Structures are given as C-alpha cells and as structure tokens.
Coordinates of C-alpha atoms in Angstrom, one line a residue:
Chain A
M1 CA -13.8 32.2 -12.9
S2 CA -9.8 31.5 -12.7
G3 CA -7.9 28.4 -12.8
E4 CA -7.7 25.9 -15.5
I5 CA -10.6 23.5 -16.0
I6 CA -9.6 20.5 -14.1
L7 CA -12.9 18.0 -14.6
Q8 CA -15.2 18.6 -17.4
A9 CA -18.7 16.8 -18.2
R10 CA -20.4 17.0 -21.6
G11 CA -23.8 16.0 -22.2
L12 CA -23.4 13.2 -19.3
G13 CA -26.2 11.0 -18.9
I14 CA -27.4 7.6 -17.3
S15 CA -30.6 5.7 -17.7
F16 CA -32.0 3.2 -15.6
G17 CA -34.7 0.6 -17.2
G18 CA -35.2 3.7 -19.3
V19 CA -35.2 6.5 -16.8
D20 CA -33.2 9.2 -17.0
A21 CA -31.4 9.6 -13.5
V22 CA -29.0 12.0 -15.3
K23 CA -29.7 13.5 -18.4
A24 CA -26.9 15.7 -20.8
V25 CA -25.6 17.4 -17.8
D26 CA -22.9 20.0 -18.9
F27 CA -20.7 20.6 -15.9
E28 CA -17.1 22.3 -15.5
L29 CA -14.8 22.3 -12.3
R30 CA -11.7 24.5 -12.0
Q31 CA -8.6 24.1 -10.1
G32 CA -8.9 25.2 -6.4
E33 CA -12.8 25.5 -6.7
L34 CA -15.0 24.5 -4.2
R35 CA -18.3 24.1 -5.7
C36 CA -21.9 23.1 -4.0
L37 CA -24.3 20.6 -5.5
I38 CA -27.8 21.2 -4.3
G39 CA -31.1 19.5 -5.2
P40 CA -34.3 17.9 -3.8
N41 CA -33.9 14.0 -3.1
G42 CA -33.7 11.8 -6.3
A43 CA -32.5 15.0 -8.1
G44 CA -29.6 12.8 -9.4
K45 CA -26.6 14.2 -7.5
T46 CA -25.4 11.0 -5.8
T47 CA -25.5 9.5 -9.5
F48 CA -23.7 12.1 -11.2
F49 CA -20.8 11.5 -8.5
R50 CA -21.0 8.0 -9.4
L51 CA -20.5 8.7 -12.9
L52 CA -17.6 11.1 -12.4
S53 CA -16.2 8.4 -9.9
G54 CA -16.2 5.4 -12.5
Q55 CA -18.8 3.8 -10.6
Y56 CA -21.5 4.1 -13.1
T57 CA -20.7 3.9 -16.9
P58 CA -22.5 6.7 -18.8
T59 CA -25.0 5.8 -21.2
R60 CA -24.2 8.8 -23.0
G61 CA -21.7 12.0 -22.9
A62 CA -18.3 11.9 -21.5
V63 CA -16.2 13.0 -18.4
T64 CA -12.6 14.2 -19.0
F65 CA -10.1 14.7 -16.5
R66 CA -7.3 17.6 -17.0
G67 CA -8.7 17.0 -20.9
K68 CA -8.1 13.2 -20.6
P69 CA -11.2 11.2 -21.3
L70 CA -12.3 8.8 -18.4
A71 CA -14.3 6.8 -20.7
G72 CA -13.1 2.9 -20.0
L73 CA -11.2 3.4 -17.0
K74 CA -12.1 1.6 -14.0
P75 CA -12.8 3.4 -10.3
W76 CA -9.4 2.7 -9.1
Q77 CA -7.7 4.0 -12.2
I78 CA -9.9 7.3 -12.2
A79 CA -9.0 7.4 -8.1
R80 CA -5.1 6.9 -9.3
L81 CA -5.5 9.9 -12.0
G82 CA -6.7 12.0 -8.9
I83 CA -10.4 12.0 -8.0
G84 CA -11.4 11.1 -4.7
I85 CA -15.1 10.1 -3.4
K86 CA -16.4 10.5 0.0
T87 CA -19.6 8.5 -0.5
Q88 CA -23.2 9.4 0.7
V89 CA -23.3 6.4 3.3
P90 CA -19.7 6.5 4.8
S91 CA -17.8 3.6 3.2
L92 CA -14.7 2.9 5.7
F93 CA -12.7 -0.6 6.4
E94 CA -14.8 -1.2 9.5
G95 CA -12.8 -3.7 11.2
L96 CA -9.7 -1.4 10.6
S97 CA -8.7 1.2 13.1
V98 CA -9.0 4.9 12.6
Q99 CA -5.5 5.1 11.8
E100 CA -5.4 2.0 9.5
N101 CA -8.2 4.0 7.6
I102 CA -6.3 6.6 7.0
D103 CA -2.9 4.9 6.4
M104 CA -4.7 3.1 3.5
A105 CA -5.5 6.4 1.9
A106 CA -1.8 7.8 2.5
R107 CA -0.2 4.8 1.4
R108 CA -1.8 5.0 -2.0
R109 CA 0.9 8.0 -2.6
L110 CA 3.5 7.6 -0.4
R111 CA 5.9 5.3 1.1
G112 CA 7.8 4.7 4.4
K113 CA 8.0 7.5 7.4
A114 CA 6.2 9.8 5.1
V115 CA 3.0 7.7 5.6
A116 CA 3.3 7.7 9.2
A117 CA 3.9 11.6 9.2
V118 CA 0.8 12.2 7.0
V119 CA -1.5 10.0 9.2
A120 CA -0.6 11.7 12.4
D121 CA -1.0 15.1 10.9
V122 CA -4.6 14.1 9.4
L123 CA -5.7 12.4 12.8
D124 CA -4.8 16.1 14.2
H125 CA -6.8 18.0 11.7
I126 CA -9.9 15.6 12.0
G127 CA -9.4 15.6 15.7
L128 CA -9.8 11.8 16.2
G129 CA -6.6 11.1 17.5
D130 CA -7.6 9.9 21.0
L131 CA -9.6 7.2 18.8
R132 CA -6.9 6.2 16.6
H133 CA -6.7 2.9 17.7
R134 CA -10.8 2.2 17.8
P135 CA -12.0 0.2 15.0
C136 CA -14.1 2.5 12.5
G137 CA -17.0 0.1 13.1
E138 CA -17.5 1.3 16.8
L139 CA -17.6 5.2 15.9
A140 CA -20.6 7.4 16.1
H141 CA -21.9 8.5 12.8
G142 CA -20.4 12.0 12.9
Q143 CA -16.9 10.5 13.4
R144 CA -17.3 7.8 10.7
Q145 CA -17.8 11.0 8.5
W146 CA -14.6 12.6 9.6
V147 CA -12.8 9.3 9.1
E148 CA -13.8 9.2 5.5
L149 CA -13.1 13.3 4.8
G150 CA -9.7 12.4 6.6
Q151 CA -8.9 9.9 4.1
M152 CA -9.7 12.5 1.4
L153 CA -7.1 14.7 3.2
A154 CA -4.9 11.9 3.4
M155 CA -5.4 11.3 -0.4
K156 CA -4.8 14.5 -1.9
P157 CA -6.8 13.9 -4.7
A158 CA -6.7 16.6 -7.2
V159 CA -10.6 16.4 -7.2
A160 CA -12.5 15.4 -4.1
L161 CA -16.3 14.6 -4.5
L162 CA -18.0 14.8 -1.1
D163 CA -21.2 13.3 -0.6
E164 CA -23.3 14.9 2.0
P165 CA -20.2 15.5 4.4
A166 CA -22.4 17.0 7.2
A167 CA -25.5 14.5 7.3
G168 CA -26.9 13.7 10.7
M169 CA -24.3 15.8 12.2
T170 CA -24.9 18.5 15.1
H171 CA -24.3 22.1 14.6
Q172 CA -21.4 22.0 16.2
E173 CA -19.8 18.8 14.4
S174 CA -21.1 20.8 11.1
L175 CA -18.8 23.8 12.0
R176 CA -15.7 21.3 12.4
T177 CA -16.7 19.5 9.0
V178 CA -16.6 23.0 7.6
Q179 CA -13.2 23.5 8.8
I180 CA -12.1 20.0 7.3
I181 CA -13.5 20.6 4.0
R182 CA -11.8 23.9 4.1
D183 CA -8.5 22.2 4.9
I184 CA -9.3 19.9 1.6
T185 CA -9.5 22.7 -0.5
Q186 CA -6.0 23.6 0.5
H187 CA -5.0 20.7 -2.2
S188 CA -8.1 19.7 -4.2
A189 CA -10.8 21.2 -6.1
V190 CA -14.1 20.1 -4.1
I191 CA -17.5 19.4 -5.1
V192 CA -19.6 19.0 -2.4
V193 CA -23.3 17.4 -2.2
E194 CA -25.4 18.8 0.7
H195 CA -29.4 19.0 1.4
D196 CA -28.4 21.5 4.5
M197 CA -28.9 25.2 3.3
D198 CA -27.1 26.7 6.3
F199 CA -24.3 24.5 5.6
I200 CA -24.4 25.6 2.1
R201 CA -24.1 29.0 3.3
L202 CA -21.1 28.3 5.6
I203 CA -19.0 26.8 2.9
G204 CA -20.8 28.4 -0.3
D205 CA -18.7 29.2 -3.0
R206 CA -20.3 28.6 -6.3
V207 CA -23.6 26.6 -6.6
T208 CA -25.2 24.4 -9.2
V209 CA -28.8 23.0 -8.6
F210 CA -29.8 19.7 -9.8
E211 CA -33.4 18.8 -10.3
R212 CA -34.7 15.5 -12.3
G213 CA -31.3 14.9 -13.3
A214 CA -30.4 18.1 -14.9
V215 CA -28.8 21.2 -13.9
I216 CA -31.4 24.0 -13.5
A217 CA -29.1 26.9 -12.2
E218 CA -25.7 27.8 -11.2
G219 CA -24.3 30.8 -9.6
S220 CA -23.4 32.2 -6.1
F221 CA -25.4 31.3 -3.0
T222 CA -27.4 34.5 -2.9
E223 CA -27.9 34.4 -6.8
I224 CA -29.5 30.8 -6.8
S225 CA -31.5 31.6 -3.9
K226 CA -33.3 34.1 -5.7
D227 CA -33.9 31.9 -8.7
P228 CA -37.7 31.1 -9.1
Q229 CA -37.0 27.9 -11.0
V230 CA -34.8 26.9 -7.7
R231 CA -37.2 28.2 -5.4
A232 CA -39.7 26.0 -7.2
A233 CA -37.7 23.1 -7.0
Y234 CA -37.4 23.2 -3.4
L235 CA -40.6 24.4 -2.4
G236 CA -42.6 22.7 -5.0
R237 CA -44.3 26.1 -6.5
K238 CA -44.5 25.0 -10.2
E239 CA -46.6 27.9 -11.0
N240 CA -44.0 30.3 -10.1
A241 CA -41.3 28.7 -11.9
D242 CA -43.4 28.6 -15.3
A243 CA -44.4 32.5 -14.8
Chain B
M1 CA 4.0 -6.5 25.0
T2 CA 2.0 -8.7 22.3
R3 CA 5.1 -7.4 20.0
V4 CA 7.6 -9.8 22.3
I5 CA 5.3 -12.3 23.4
Q6 CA 4.2 -13.5 20.0
P7 CA 7.7 -13.7 18.6
A8 CA 9.0 -15.6 21.9
L9 CA 5.8 -17.9 21.6
L10 CA 6.8 -18.7 18.0
F11 CA 10.5 -19.2 18.9
A12 CA 9.8 -21.5 21.6
A13 CA 7.5 -23.5 19.2
L14 CA 10.6 -23.7 16.9
V15 CA 13.0 -24.8 19.3
L16 CA 10.3 -27.2 20.9
G17 CA 9.3 -28.9 17.4
L18 CA 12.9 -29.4 16.7
L19 CA 13.7 -31.1 19.6
A20 CA 10.5 -33.0 19.8
P21 CA 11.5 -36.0 17.9
G22 CA 14.6 -36.7 20.1
W23 CA 11.9 -37.4 22.8
L24 CA 9.0 -39.0 21.1
E25 CA 8.5 -42.6 19.4
L26 CA 8.6 -43.3 15.7
F27 CA 4.8 -43.8 15.5
T28 CA 3.9 -40.6 17.6
I29 CA 6.5 -38.6 15.1
Y30 CA 4.8 -40.0 12.0
E31 CA 1.2 -39.3 13.5
F32 CA 1.9 -35.7 14.3
T33 CA 3.9 -35.1 11.3
A34 CA 0.3 -35.7 9.4
Y35 CA -1.3 -33.1 11.5
L36 CA 1.5 -30.7 11.2
I37 CA 1.5 -31.0 7.3
M38 CA -2.6 -30.3 7.4
A39 CA -2.0 -27.5 9.6
V40 CA 0.2 -25.8 6.9
L41 CA -3.0 -26.6 4.6
A42 CA -5.1 -24.9 7.2
L43 CA -2.2 -21.7 7.4
S44 CA -3.1 -21.3 3.6
L45 CA -6.6 -20.9 4.0
A46 CA -6.1 -19.0 6.9
F47 CA -4.3 -16.6 4.7
V48 CA -6.8 -16.7 1.9
W49 CA -9.9 -16.7 3.7
G50 CA -8.9 -15.0 7.3
K51 CA -6.7 -12.2 6.1
G52 CA -7.7 -11.7 2.2
G53 CA -11.4 -12.5 2.7
I54 CA -11.5 -15.0 -0.4
M55 CA -13.9 -17.5 0.6
C56 CA -12.1 -20.7 -1.2
L57 CA -13.7 -23.9 -0.9
G58 CA -11.2 -25.8 -2.9
Q59 CA -7.9 -25.1 -1.1
A60 CA -7.5 -29.0 -1.2
A61 CA -7.2 -28.5 -5.2
F62 CA -3.9 -26.8 -4.3
F63 CA -2.9 -29.5 -1.5
G64 CA -3.4 -32.2 -4.0
L65 CA -1.7 -30.3 -7.2
G66 CA 1.1 -29.8 -4.7
A67 CA 1.6 -33.4 -4.0
Y68 CA 1.0 -34.7 -7.5
A69 CA 3.6 -32.2 -8.7
W70 CA 6.3 -33.5 -6.1
A71 CA 5.6 -37.1 -7.4
V72 CA 5.8 -36.4 -10.8
G73 CA 8.7 -34.1 -10.4
A74 CA 10.6 -36.5 -7.8
I75 CA 10.4 -39.4 -10.1
N76 CA 11.5 -37.4 -13.3
F77 CA 14.2 -35.0 -11.8
G78 CA 14.9 -36.7 -8.7
P79 CA 13.8 -35.8 -5.3
G80 CA 15.8 -32.4 -4.9
L81 CA 15.1 -28.8 -5.0
A82 CA 13.9 -29.1 -8.9
A83 CA 10.9 -31.2 -7.9
L84 CA 10.4 -29.2 -4.5
A85 CA 10.0 -26.0 -6.8
I86 CA 7.9 -27.7 -9.2
S87 CA 5.6 -28.9 -6.5
V88 CA 5.1 -24.9 -5.2
A89 CA 5.1 -23.5 -8.7
V90 CA 2.6 -25.8 -10.4
P91 CA -0.4 -25.3 -7.6
A92 CA 0.6 -21.4 -7.7
A93 CA 0.2 -21.4 -11.5
F94 CA -3.0 -23.2 -11.4
A95 CA -4.2 -21.0 -8.6
A96 CA -3.1 -17.8 -10.6
V97 CA -4.8 -18.7 -13.8
L98 CA -7.7 -19.8 -11.9
G99 CA -8.0 -16.5 -10.0
Y100 CA -7.3 -14.2 -12.9
F101 CA -10.6 -15.3 -14.1
M102 CA -12.5 -15.2 -11.3
F103 CA -11.1 -12.2 -9.9
Y104 CA -10.9 -10.1 -13.1
G105 CA -14.3 -11.3 -14.4
R106 CA -15.7 -9.8 -11.1
I107 CA -17.1 -12.9 -9.7
N108 CA -18.5 -12.5 -6.1
D109 CA -17.4 -14.4 -2.9
I110 CA -20.4 -17.0 -3.0
Y111 CA -19.7 -18.0 -6.6
I112 CA -16.1 -18.2 -5.7
G113 CA -16.9 -20.7 -3.0
V114 CA -18.8 -22.4 -5.6
I115 CA -16.2 -22.4 -8.6
T116 CA -13.4 -23.6 -6.3
L117 CA -15.1 -26.4 -5.0
A118 CA -16.4 -27.7 -8.4
V119 CA -12.9 -27.2 -9.3
T120 CA -11.4 -29.8 -6.9
L121 CA -14.1 -32.1 -7.7
I122 CA -13.4 -31.7 -11.3
L123 CA -9.8 -32.4 -10.3
F124 CA -10.9 -35.3 -8.2
N125 CA -12.9 -37.1 -11.1
L126 CA -10.0 -36.1 -13.6
I127 CA -7.2 -37.9 -11.7
N128 CA -9.4 -40.9 -11.0
S129 CA -9.7 -41.5 -14.6
T130 CA -6.0 -41.5 -15.2
S131 CA -5.6 -45.5 -14.7
G132 CA -3.6 -47.2 -17.3
P133 CA 0.0 -46.9 -18.7
Q134 CA -1.2 -44.1 -21.3
Y135 CA -1.5 -41.8 -18.2
R136 CA 2.1 -40.8 -17.3
I137 CA 4.0 -37.5 -17.1
G138 CA 7.4 -38.7 -18.2
S139 CA 8.3 -41.8 -16.6
A140 CA 5.5 -41.1 -13.7
L141 CA 2.4 -43.2 -13.8
L142 CA -0.4 -41.2 -12.6
G143 CA -2.0 -44.3 -11.5
G144 CA -5.9 -43.3 -11.5
F145 CA -8.0 -44.3 -8.4
N146 CA -5.1 -46.4 -7.1
G147 CA -3.0 -43.3 -6.7
M148 CA 0.8 -43.1 -6.9
T149 CA 2.8 -45.2 -4.5
G150 CA 6.5 -45.4 -3.8
I151 CA 7.0 -41.7 -4.1
P152 CA 10.9 -40.8 -3.5
T153 CA 11.4 -38.8 -0.3
L154 CA 13.1 -35.2 -0.4
A155 CA 16.7 -35.9 -0.3
W156 CA 19.8 -34.2 1.1
P157 CA 22.5 -33.1 -1.3
N158 CA 24.5 -36.6 -0.5
G159 CA 21.3 -38.2 -1.8
M160 CA 20.2 -39.8 1.9
P161 CA 16.6 -39.3 2.1
L162 CA 14.7 -37.4 5.0
D163 CA 14.1 -39.6 7.7
P164 CA 10.9 -39.3 9.8
A165 CA 12.1 -37.3 12.5
E166 CA 13.6 -34.9 9.6
I167 CA 10.2 -34.4 7.6
F168 CA 8.9 -33.8 11.2
R169 CA 11.4 -31.1 11.6
L170 CA 11.1 -29.7 8.3
T171 CA 7.2 -29.5 8.7
V172 CA 7.8 -27.3 11.8
I173 CA 10.4 -25.0 10.0
V174 CA 7.7 -24.7 7.0
I175 CA 5.0 -23.6 9.7
V176 CA 7.0 -21.4 11.7
A177 CA 8.6 -19.8 8.4
S178 CA 5.2 -19.1 6.7
I179 CA 3.9 -17.6 9.6
V180 CA 6.6 -15.2 9.9
A181 CA 6.7 -14.7 6.2
I182 CA 2.6 -14.2 6.3
T183 CA 2.9 -11.7 9.4
L184 CA 5.7 -9.7 7.7
Y185 CA 3.9 -9.7 4.4
L186 CA 0.6 -8.1 5.9
K187 CA 2.7 -5.2 7.3
T188 CA 3.6 -4.3 3.6
T189 CA 1.2 -2.2 1.2
P190 CA 0.2 -5.5 -0.9
G191 CA -0.3 -7.1 2.3
K192 CA -2.2 -4.3 4.0
T193 CA -4.2 -3.8 0.8
A194 CA -5.4 -7.6 0.9
I195 CA -6.8 -6.6 4.4
A196 CA -8.3 -3.4 3.4
V197 CA -10.2 -5.4 0.2
R198 CA -11.4 -8.3 2.9
E199 CA -12.9 -5.1 4.7
N200 CA -14.8 -2.9 1.9
E201 CA -13.7 -3.9 -1.6
V202 CA -15.6 -0.5 -2.9
R203 CA -13.6 1.6 -0.3
A204 CA -10.2 0.2 -1.6
E205 CA -11.2 0.9 -5.0
L206 CA -12.3 4.2 -4.7
L207 CA -8.7 5.1 -2.9
G208 CA -7.0 3.4 -6.0
Y209 CA -6.1 0.1 -5.3
N210 CA -6.7 -2.4 -7.7
V211 CA -8.8 -5.0 -6.0
A212 CA -8.6 -7.8 -8.7
Q213 CA -5.1 -8.0 -8.6
S214 CA -4.8 -7.7 -5.1
K215 CA -7.0 -10.6 -4.6
L216 CA -5.1 -12.3 -7.1
I217 CA -1.8 -11.9 -5.3
T218 CA -3.2 -13.3 -2.1
F219 CA -4.9 -16.7 -4.0
T220 CA -1.8 -17.3 -5.9
L221 CA 0.3 -17.4 -2.4
G222 CA -2.2 -19.2 -0.9
G223 CA -2.0 -21.8 -3.3
A224 CA 1.9 -21.9 -3.4
L225 CA 1.4 -22.7 0.5
A226 CA -1.0 -25.1 0.0
G227 CA 0.9 -26.7 -2.9
L228 CA 4.2 -26.6 -0.3
G229 CA 1.8 -28.5 2.6
G230 CA 1.0 -31.0 -0.3
C231 CA 4.6 -31.7 -1.1
L232 CA 5.2 -32.4 2.2
F233 CA 2.1 -34.7 2.4
A234 CA 3.7 -36.7 -0.3
N235 CA 7.2 -36.8 1.2
W236 CA 5.3 -38.2 4.2
G237 CA 3.6 -40.9 3.2
A238 CA 5.3 -41.7 -0.2
F239 CA 1.8 -42.1 -1.6
V240 CA -1.0 -39.8 -2.9
S241 CA -4.3 -40.7 -4.8
P242 CA -7.4 -38.8 -6.0
T243 CA -9.2 -38.7 -2.5
I244 CA -6.7 -35.9 -1.5
F245 CA -9.1 -33.7 -3.9
S246 CA -12.3 -35.1 -2.4
L247 CA -15.4 -33.1 -0.8
V248 CA -14.4 -34.5 2.5
Q249 CA -11.0 -33.2 2.4
S250 CA -12.1 -29.6 1.4
A251 CA -14.8 -29.5 4.1
Q252 CA -12.0 -30.5 6.9
I253 CA -10.1 -27.6 6.1
I254 CA -12.9 -25.1 6.3
I255 CA -14.0 -26.8 10.0
W256 CA -10.3 -26.5 11.2
V257 CA -10.2 -22.9 10.4
I258 CA -13.6 -22.0 11.7
V259 CA -13.1 -23.6 14.8
G260 CA -9.4 -22.1 15.4
G261 CA -10.7 -18.8 14.6
R262 CA -10.5 -17.5 11.0
G263 CA -9.0 -14.1 11.6
T264 CA -6.1 -15.6 13.2
L265 CA -3.0 -17.6 12.0
I266 CA -2.5 -19.7 14.7
G267 CA -5.8 -20.6 15.1
P268 CA -6.4 -22.5 12.3
I269 CA -3.3 -24.5 12.9
L270 CA -4.3 -25.2 16.5
G271 CA -7.8 -26.1 15.3
C272 CA -6.6 -28.6 12.7
I273 CA -4.2 -30.1 15.1
A274 CA -6.6 -30.6 17.9
L275 CA -9.4 -31.8 15.3
Q276 CA -7.2 -34.4 13.7
W277 CA -6.4 -35.6 17.1
A278 CA -9.9 -35.9 18.3
T279 CA -10.9 -37.5 14.8
T280 CA -8.0 -39.9 15.0
K281 CA -9.1 -41.1 18.8
L282 CA -12.9 -41.1 17.6
G283 CA -11.6 -43.3 14.7
T284 CA -10.7 -45.7 17.2
Q285 CA -14.4 -46.5 18.4
Q286 CA -17.5 -47.8 16.7
V287 CA -20.4 -46.2 18.5
V288 CA -20.2 -42.6 16.7
Q289 CA -19.7 -41.7 13.3
V290 CA -16.5 -39.4 13.1
N291 CA -18.0 -37.1 10.1
L292 CA -21.4 -36.9 12.2
V293 CA -19.0 -35.5 15.4
L294 CA -17.4 -32.9 13.1
G295 CA -20.4 -31.7 11.9
L296 CA -21.5 -31.3 15.2
V297 CA -18.7 -29.5 16.1
L298 CA -19.0 -27.2 13.3
A299 CA -22.6 -26.5 13.8
F300 CA -21.7 -25.9 17.5
F301 CA -18.9 -23.3 16.5
V302 CA -20.9 -21.3 13.9
L303 CA -23.9 -20.7 16.4
V304 CA -22.0 -20.3 19.8
V305 CA -18.3 -19.3 18.9
P306 CA -18.6 -18.0 15.3
Q307 CA -15.2 -16.0 15.9
G308 CA -13.3 -19.3 16.9
I309 CA -11.6 -20.5 20.0
V310 CA -8.3 -18.5 19.8
P311 CA -10.2 -14.8 19.0
M312 CA -12.6 -15.9 21.9
V313 CA -9.6 -16.6 24.2
T314 CA -7.4 -13.8 23.4
G315 CA -10.8 -11.5 23.6
L316 CA -11.2 -13.0 27.4
L317 CA -7.6 -12.3 28.6
R318 CA -7.9 -8.8 27.1
R319 CA -10.8 -8.3 28.8
N320 CA -9.7 -10.0 32.1
S321 CA -6.7 -7.6 31.9
R322 CA -8.8 -4.4 31.6
T323 CA -10.8 -5.7 34.3
G324 CA -7.8 -7.0 36.8
P325 CA -7.0 -5.8 40.1
K326 CA -4.6 -3.3 38.6
A327 CA -7.3 -1.8 36.5
E328 CA -9.9 -1.9 39.4
A329 CA -7.0 -0.2 41.6
E330 CA -6.6 2.6 38.9
Q331 CA -10.2 3.3 38.8
N332 CA -10.5 3.5 42.2
A333 CA -7.4 6.1 42.4

C-alpha cells in the first residue's frame, strides 16, 4: 500500500455491560485509500465508527490521526481535525433546506462567497439542485442519504466514515451513490460500511471484515470472498471455518 | 418579495411607534409601554427557545435581574449610560455563568427547563428575604418583599428624565433594533450554528461545531436582551419587586411565545401584546379568573394550533398564493 498512514487504531475496544462490542481491533487507513468494512449485523462496524469519530470513548486501546492521539477529544474537535462521518440513519438538520444543510458543512472551513460556490458545486454533484429549498425532513430516504454524503463533499474531511451510504436504495440510486463516493475519495480517505456485496464489488478497493467485534480478514474483494472464515461468518457454516 | 415586505413592515412599525404618542392619551401610552416592554421579554425567549432551541423556563430571572441592576445602578451612579450598561451586563453575566454549567455539563433540554425555573424561584425567595437596612448595595436598599420604590428614570445628558412618551418611543426603538439585530445575527455563522444546533445537536457536533459554546452564546445574548427589557420595566414604573421573578411571570412568557409562534420573532411580540391587552380587559370583570382563561388559551393553542398564530397565518397565505387564480391559470396553461 502507498500513502502515509492517516488513521490508526491499536488494540481498540469497548464494552457495554461486560459485553465486548469491539475487541482489540488493529486498523490502519492510508492517505487516499478507499476501504470497505463488511460484516454481519451486530459485528461492531457502527460501534467501531463511533469510536473513531469520538462518539464513544474506548475502554481500551487508542486511535491516532496523523500520528496524534484522539483520546480525550470531543466529537467536534475530532471533526475539526478532519474526520467526518455519515451516520447509519441519516442525521440531518430536518427543518433546514437541502441547501442550508450543505451550507453548514461548507461553512466550517470556508467563509464568504466561497461557501456559496461550494454549496452550488455539491448540489450539482448530488443531483439535488432542484430540491435545494426543500426541507430535509420532506425528502425521500435515498435523497436524505445523498444530502449527508453532500455534507461530506462540502466538509472535505481528511477521513470520511460512511456508514451504509446505499442502505434502502434502488439499484439506480446505488449507482449514483457510487459516483458520489468516488467524488468524496478525490479529497478524502474513505471507509465505507456496507452490507450489500454488489455495492462493495462496485466501489471495492480493500475490504476489512468484522465479526463479533474483531477483524477476521482483510484483503481485496476477491481474496476475502474466498476466505473460509468470511464465508462462515456470512453463511453461518462454522464447521467449514474450523476446518 | 419577503425580503422587501419584512423590512418595509418593520420600518412602518417603527414610524408608527414613534408617532403614536402624539395621538394617544397619557394613560394609553403608559399602558402600551408596559405591553411593549413585556414584548422585549417575549422576544428574548423567542430568540433563545424559538431560534436556539433552548427551553428556558426562567427568562423572567434575567428580566428581573435587569430591573434590579438598573435600580441599584441608577441609585448609585445616576440614571445614565453606566446604569444602563450594568442592567444589561449583570443578567448577561448571570446567564453566562448559569449557561456554562448547564451546557458544558451536558444537561439536556428537560433539565434545562427545570433548572432555569428553579433558579428564578430561588431568586424570588432570595430577594424576598432582603428586607431590612442591612440588605443594601451601595446606597440602594433592596427592600425585600416591598421591593424598590422611587427608582430614578433614565435621563438625557442634560439631566432631564425621559417622559412617558419618550420611554414609549425608546421601547419601540429597542424592539425594532432587537429584531433587526437578531435577524442579522442569524445570517452569520454563529447565528446559523445556533439554528443548526436547535435542529440536530449531534449532526452539528459531527460537522465540527462546538455545541456547548453555541448554546452558551445564544443563552447569554437572550439573557442580555431580557435584562434590557427589565431595565425598561424599572424605568417605566420606577418600581421593582420580587414578584418579577414569580412563577406566574415565568409561565406568562411561555404562553405569549407559544400563542404567537415560537419559530418567529414577530409572533411572540404580537402574542404578548394581544394577551396582555386581553388580560387587562378580563381583569376588569369578576366573572372568570384571568389565569384560568390564560390556561385555557394555552391548552387550545398547544392542542389545535401548536405552531402558533403567525406561522399558521403565513402558512395559509403561502398556500393561498400557490392555489390562487394565477397559480390555477399556470396549471391550466
């Protein structure tokens, strides 16, 4: 892999009431990389994202961003350092328009006319220019996902964490989402959590597989799809995995 | 179109407000000045709650502190700009300290409501228990439950105190200037952040906005505006008592804002003036209890018109303009 390591987790873990949701995960993301994170429901992918973005405080291990430890930082401080997140369930300013939602993301790093220019550009990218004045609370699910991805485009974080960006989308919408994610990768290293294997195949670069809070495999899509442990995790054939 | 209409209406209101004392009787000027002063208080809550999403049930605390601070400042330093500055700075500082512990302590909405109301009632009891000559700040006696009387009225630089018509005009200027200032502030990044925080704290934080700081700024500015209203109140009546911190006072502000429409700035002002006028009229009869009627009004609006009068009317006008003859002609074309 080329590019310097931008985000690193070492022995990262968190427990809830004695249950390890994420246990001792080692993870590295390099500059410009597009990484997919897959795993069955409850594997700990979203919890892992929340640890990276500071929404959860790890009970063990540490996260470093550009070599700087993130321990003790609040989510807004981590976001300012350059880690953006698109949450699993779209989290938007519901009463504000599409344009205002994008504006708030651009405004964090820009001032004056540059904000309006970026907003116009992002609206163009996500294809919601006609709905720019529509409150986000009135949008369809897929459109809401695009607004949140649009916020990532406007925010231009060094690392973008995208949690299930194509969930609940039609095939056509998924194809458009792939394009938006590719646009995000122009400026950001990206980690995508997704269940849809066809979607992973479309954007797939390097894939990390989670199961029961731990990384069980890492490699190209072809490599991990042949991995017996991964097949067992997805298909539930424990005996094959043990073999 | 709205960009032209709103400033034009505001300008018309300002001109009307400045000219009105020339046509009105002294008693009417005096009565409406009180309504307008309370409208400043309603506007402060419209900003804090309606725009900033902070459910403050104790806006009366800052209003009362502003009134007492003016009284103490005017008695000690004279009824000039120094006392005016004190009457805004004291409630603002109090809001900043209270807000710091609430917002940086990550206390959520419901508890903010409870804490702010409790603080108001603590102030009520505290000031109530300041009877006696030992409770004085400089030469100003706090007066306990009897309150402070004979408070000097704001004076021109030549020492002439403002007459009732001038206090009326000053209050109109304060309201219009506050609406303009809040509107302009909401177009800046801190103002937009305040609204974003109201809409979704988590998203605002994940975009890199300091939510606690944003809330603190909103709360402090709202406290300062309420304090300015309190200062005007002390000037209007030359009297202030602990009832300014009472539960009734705190509850009334919320009713004004809900009835007028908490998402707007003008709605709570209109709601405040209309309800005070109605309260005064109802107070002249003995058949029904005023607070009972206010309670029914609140229940009606919460259940039937939860968005308040102004948003409902503007919504209907917008819908009519979409379905008017012109729109129908466009659809048929």
